[in-house]
């Protein structure tokens, strides 16, 4: 070869198409699979395969695509009018100076692995060009790769231009290529639109290059799934599931138990420690971290949360941006919102909402509570129905609950307020003033018992008579409603 042994690898991602069959206002390549836009998966694979620069050809929804996908290594190429994949690649010519090994990828083929891209690039470095092929049982609308008798590459035929015999071929074009620049640009310049779609096909340029005597090496995909493109919502859901499954398989290899993988979602950005058990219906999303030896029961939904070791999450708990230290227990039916931190051994029970609050070691918030903008120190016990009244209509105010404090059921804490170390509040209290350390705060109407009066109120024909009788009469639920 007269070429230098290794040309720089540059990725060109074709992402300008409209994706009409998605029937969407969103550009196709921005639809998400496993929590990330399709295009982001492709860009990641290109980076991991050693592409120093990534050119992304955009057109339909270009502005939105540019805003969503970021990186210093990305250069944007505009294809104002989408005239086919060959036309799309041709737009990148001005951005490629000197010889390069172009990894040409489709923005809608997100399962591609860095290993495949590396194989393509290596084959092209050793010869001229390379393309990925797969044998599919149901090749559908994909381009068919026709080989010569000796097995070498002959041509690519688009399904819509294929004869019945060509359509019967199950070897398909995955839409992933390594092609030499500037040579491929000369082939693109000669393309015509003499085909069923009236487009300039990249596939024709590859076919023409082979006719010109340039070898095109076929790289068979070990896992044909890698070739899956997304052209409609059904394909999107398939690709989503496969991306998730890849990650679930890796987790199981690393020692995580998944009782029903098919009913579990763990997005690929999530890490889970060994000996953790995930029950069916668990969703772990975003940048969530789960430690070792945890049990996450059915319906646990965690996003961008950090769970240490030995934590139990009971069914149907929602954790969003929460941090949970080791040995804690959460749920069932708990909601931990952003800024929540549970320290070692804390317990949060059913129908408890926590936001922007730290719960100290071994604190307990067992039932039906709202803890917002609060600091609860270690060993405190927050009774059922306790509410931090953190918002006065203008600003959020903080509540502090001291070490070992005990809040009686239905305590309302009107912030800003502090309940001191070892202090108590009586059930049903409205706490508007700080409670000193060790004090018992009682903030409610004193109860009066009127001897013998209960029977007198029952079984009377009309309650109207009572009104004049005595303002201090013990109200039945009905009369209390009338009076309020
Ligand atoms: C293409 C291939 C087909 C292959 C399949 C693999 C051609 C002619 N056909 O078909 O052989 O089996 O991919 O998935 O190449 N795009 C642009 N500008 C355009 C047209 C398309 O950027 O003018 C982009 C699209 O956004 C998409 C990619 O190129 O990301 C592929 O285009 P698409 O229209 O989906 O091609 P297929 O019909 O899938
Ligand atoms: Ca496609």
JSON list of N, CA, C and O in Angstrom, two decimals, residues 125-144:
[
{"chain": "A", "resi": 125, "resn": "UNK", "atom": "N", "xyz": [-8.79, -0.36, 6.89]},
{"chain": "A", "resi": 125, "resn": "UNK", "atom": "CA", "xyz": [-7.37, 0.03, 6.94]},
{"chain": "A", "resi": 125, "resn": "UNK", "atom": "C", "xyz": [-6.52, -0.97, 6.16]},
{"chain": "A", "resi": 125, "resn": "UNK", "atom": "O", "xyz": [-5.54, -0.61, 5.52]},
{"chain": "A", "resi": 126, "resn": "UNK", "atom": "N", "xyz": [-6.93, -2.25, 6.22]},
{"chain": "A", "resi": 126, "resn": "UNK", "atom": "CA", "xyz": [-6.15, -3.29, 5.55]},
{"chain": "A", "resi": 126, "resn": "UNK", "atom": "C", "xyz": [-6.48, -3.41, 4.05]},
{"chain": "A", "resi": 126, "resn": "UNK", "atom": "O", "xyz": [-5.74, -4.04, 3.30]},
{"chain": "A", "resi": 127, "resn": "UNK", "atom": "N", "xyz": [-7.62, -2.83, 3.63]},
{"chain": "A", "resi": 127, "resn": "UNK", "atom": "CA", "xyz": [-8.01, -2.97, 2.23]},
{"chain": "A", "resi": 127, "resn": "UNK", "atom": "C", "xyz": [-8.50, -1.65, 1.67]},
{"chain": "A", "resi": 127, "resn": "UNK", "atom": "O", "xyz": [-7.73, -0.69, 1.59]},
{"chain": "A", "resi": 128, "resn": "UNK", "atom": "N", "xyz": [-9.78, -1.57, 1.34]},
{"chain": "A", "resi": 128, "resn": "UNK", "atom": "CA", "xyz": [-10.34, -0.29, 0.85]},
{"chain": "A", "resi": 128, "resn": "UNK", "atom": "C", "xyz": [-11.52, 0.09, 1.73]},
{"chain": "A", "resi": 128, "resn": "UNK", "atom": "O", "xyz": [-11.42, 0.99, 2.52]},
{"chain": "A", "resi": 129, "resn": "UNK", "atom": "N", "xyz": [-12.63, -0.65, 1.58]},
{"chain": "A", "resi": 129, "resn": "UNK", "atom": "CA", "xyz": [-13.79, -0.33, 2.40]},
{"chain": "A", "resi": 129, "resn": "UNK", "atom": "C", "xyz": [-14.36, -1.57, 3.05]},
{"chain": "A", "resi": 129, "resn": "UNK", "atom": "O", "xyz": [-14.00, -2.69, 2.70]},
{"chain": "A", "resi": 130, "resn": "UNK", "atom": "N", "xyz": [-15.22, -1.36, 4.04]},
{"chain": "A", "resi": 130, "resn": "UNK", "atom": "CA", "xyz": [-15.86, -2.49, 4.71]},
{"chain": "A", "resi": 130, "resn": "UNK", "atom": "C", "xyz": [-17.27, -2.09, 5.09]},
{"chain": "A", "resi": 130, "resn": "UNK", "atom": "O", "xyz": [-17.57, -0.91, 5.29]},
{"chain": "A", "resi": 131, "resn": "UNK", "atom": "N", "xyz": [-18.14, -3.08, 5.15]},
{"chain": "A", "resi": 131, "resn": "UNK", "atom": "CA", "xyz": [-19.52, -2.81, 5.59]},
{"chain": "A", "resi": 131, "resn": "UNK", "atom": "C", "xyz": [-20.02, -3.98, 6.44]},
{"chain": "A", "resi": 131, "resn": "UNK", "atom": "O", "xyz": [-19.56, -5.11, 6.30]},
{"chain": "A", "resi": 132, "resn": "UNK", "atom": "N", "xyz": [-20.95, -3.65, 7.36]},
{"chain": "A", "resi": 132, "resn": "UNK", "atom": "CA", "xyz": [-21.47, -4.68, 8.26]},
{"chain": "A", "resi": 132, "resn": "UNK", "atom": "C", "xyz": [-22.70, -5.34, 7.64]},
{"chain": "A", "resi": 132, "resn": "UNK", "atom": "O", "xyz": [-23.57, -4.65, 7.10]},
{"chain": "A", "resi": 133, "resn": "UNK", "atom": "N", "xyz": [-22.74, -6.66, 7.71]},
{"chain": "A", "resi": 133, "resn": "UNK", "atom": "CA", "xyz": [-23.90, -7.39, 7.21]},
{"chain": "A", "resi": 133, "resn": "UNK", "atom": "C", "xyz": [-24.39, -8.34, 8.30]},
{"chain": "A", "resi": 133, "resn": "UNK", "atom": "O", "xyz": [-23.65, -8.70, 9.21]},
{"chain": "A", "resi": 134, "resn": "UNK", "atom": "N", "xyz": [-25.67, -8.71, 8.18]},
{"chain": "A", "resi": 134, "resn": "UNK", "atom": "CA", "xyz": [-26.24, -9.67, 9.12]},
{"chain": "A", "resi": 134, "resn": "UNK", "atom": "C", "xyz": [-27.22, -10.55, 8.37]},
{"chain": "A", "resi": 134, "resn": "UNK", "atom": "O", "xyz": [-27.81, -10.14, 7.38]},
{"chain": "A", "resi": 135, "resn": "UNK", "atom": "N", "xyz": [-27.36, -11.77, 8.85]},
{"chain": "A", "resi": 135, "resn": "UNK", "atom": "CA", "xyz": [-28.36, -12.69, 8.28]},
{"chain": "A", "resi": 135, "resn": "UNK", "atom": "C", "xyz": [-29.60, -12.58, 9.15]},
{"chain": "A", "resi": 135, "resn": "UNK", "atom": "O", "xyz": [-29.56, -12.90, 10.34]},
{"chain": "A", "resi": 136, "resn": "UNK", "atom": "N", "xyz": [-30.69, -12.13, 8.58]},
{"chain": "A", "resi": 136, "resn": "UNK", "atom": "CA", "xyz": [-31.92, -11.98, 9.36]},
{"chain": "A", "resi": 136, "resn": "UNK", "atom": "C", "xyz": [-33.00, -12.92, 8.83]},
{"chain": "A", "resi": 136, "resn": "UNK", "atom": "O", "xyz": [-33.13, -13.11, 7.63]},
{"chain": "A", "resi": 137, "resn": "UNK", "atom": "N", "xyz": [-33.78, -13.47, 9.76]},
{"chain": "A", "resi": 137, "resn": "UNK", "atom": "CA", "xyz": [-34.90, -14.32, 9.35]},
{"chain": "A", "resi": 137, "resn": "UNK", "atom": "C", "xyz": [-35.95, -13.48, 8.63]},
{"chain": "A", "resi": 137, "resn": "UNK", "atom": "O", "xyz": [-36.61, -13.93, 7.70]},
{"chain": "A", "resi": 138, "resn": "UNK", "atom": "N", "xyz": [-36.10, -12.26, 9.11]},
{"chain": "A", "resi": 138, "resn": "UNK", "atom": "CA", "xyz": [-37.11, -11.39, 8.52]},
{"chain": "A", "resi": 138, "resn": "UNK", "atom": "C", "xyz": [-36.43, -10.08, 8.10]},
{"chain": "A", "resi": 138, "resn": "UNK", "atom": "O", "xyz": [-36.43, -9.10, 8.84]},
{"chain": "A", "resi": 139, "resn": "UNK", "atom": "N", "xyz": [-35.84, -10.07, 6.90]},
{"chain": "A", "resi": 139, "resn": "UNK", "atom": "CA", "xyz": [-35.04, -8.90, 6.51]},
{"chain": "A", "resi": 139, "resn": "UNK", "atom": "C", "xyz": [-35.87, -7.68, 6.16]},
{"chain": "A", "resi": 139, "resn": "UNK", "atom": "O", "xyz": [-35.33, -6.57, 6.04]},
{"chain": "A", "resi": 140, "resn": "UNK", "atom": "N", "xyz": [-37.19, -7.85, 6.01]},
{"chain": "A", "resi": 140, "resn": "UNK", "atom": "CA", "xyz": [-38.09, -6.72, 5.86]},
{"chain": "A", "resi": 140, "resn": "UNK", "atom": "C", "xyz": [-37.68, -5.73, 4.79]},
{"chain": "A", "resi": 140, "resn": "UNK", "atom": "O", "xyz": [-37.41, -6.11, 3.65]},
{"chain": "A", "resi": 141, "resn": "UNK", "atom": "N", "xyz": [-37.61, -4.45, 5.16]},
{"chain": "A", "resi": 141, "resn": "UNK", "atom": "CA", "xyz": [-37.37, -3.39, 4.18]},
{"chain": "A", "resi": 141, "resn": "UNK", "atom": "C", "xyz": [-35.90, -3.01, 4.08]},
{"chain": "A", "resi": 141, "resn": "UNK", "atom": "O", "xyz": [-35.55, -2.02, 3.45]},
{"chain": "A", "resi": 142, "resn": "UNK", "atom": "N", "xyz": [-35.03, -3.81, 4.69]},
{"chain": "A", "resi": 142, "resn": "UNK", "atom": "CA", "xyz": [-33.60, -3.47, 4.66]},
{"chain": "A", "resi": 142, "resn": "UNK", "atom": "C", "xyz": [-32.99, -3.79, 3.31]},
{"chain": "A", "resi": 142, "resn": "UNK", "atom": "O", "xyz": [-33.47, -4.64, 2.56]},
{"chain": "A", "resi": 143, "resn": "UNK", "atom": "N", "xyz": [-31.89, -3.10, 3.00]},
{"chain": "A", "resi": 143, "resn": "UNK", "atom": "CA", "xyz": [-31.17, -3.36, 1.76]},
{"chain": "A", "resi": 143, "resn": "UNK", "atom": "C", "xyz": [-30.56, -4.75, 1.79]},
{"chain": "A", "resi": 143, "resn": "UNK", "atom": "O", "xyz": [-30.08, -5.22, 2.82]},
{"chain": "A", "resi": 144, "resn": "UNK", "atom": "N", "xyz": [-30.61, -5.43, 0.63]},
{"chain": "A", "resi": 144, "resn": "UNK", "atom": "CA", "xyz": [-30.05, -6.79, 0.54]},
{"chain": "A", "resi": 144, "resn": "UNK", "atom": "C", "xyz": [-28.62, -6.72, -0.02]},
{"chain": "A", "resi": 144, "resn": "UNK", "atom": "O", "xyz": [-28.35, -5.95, -0.97]}
]
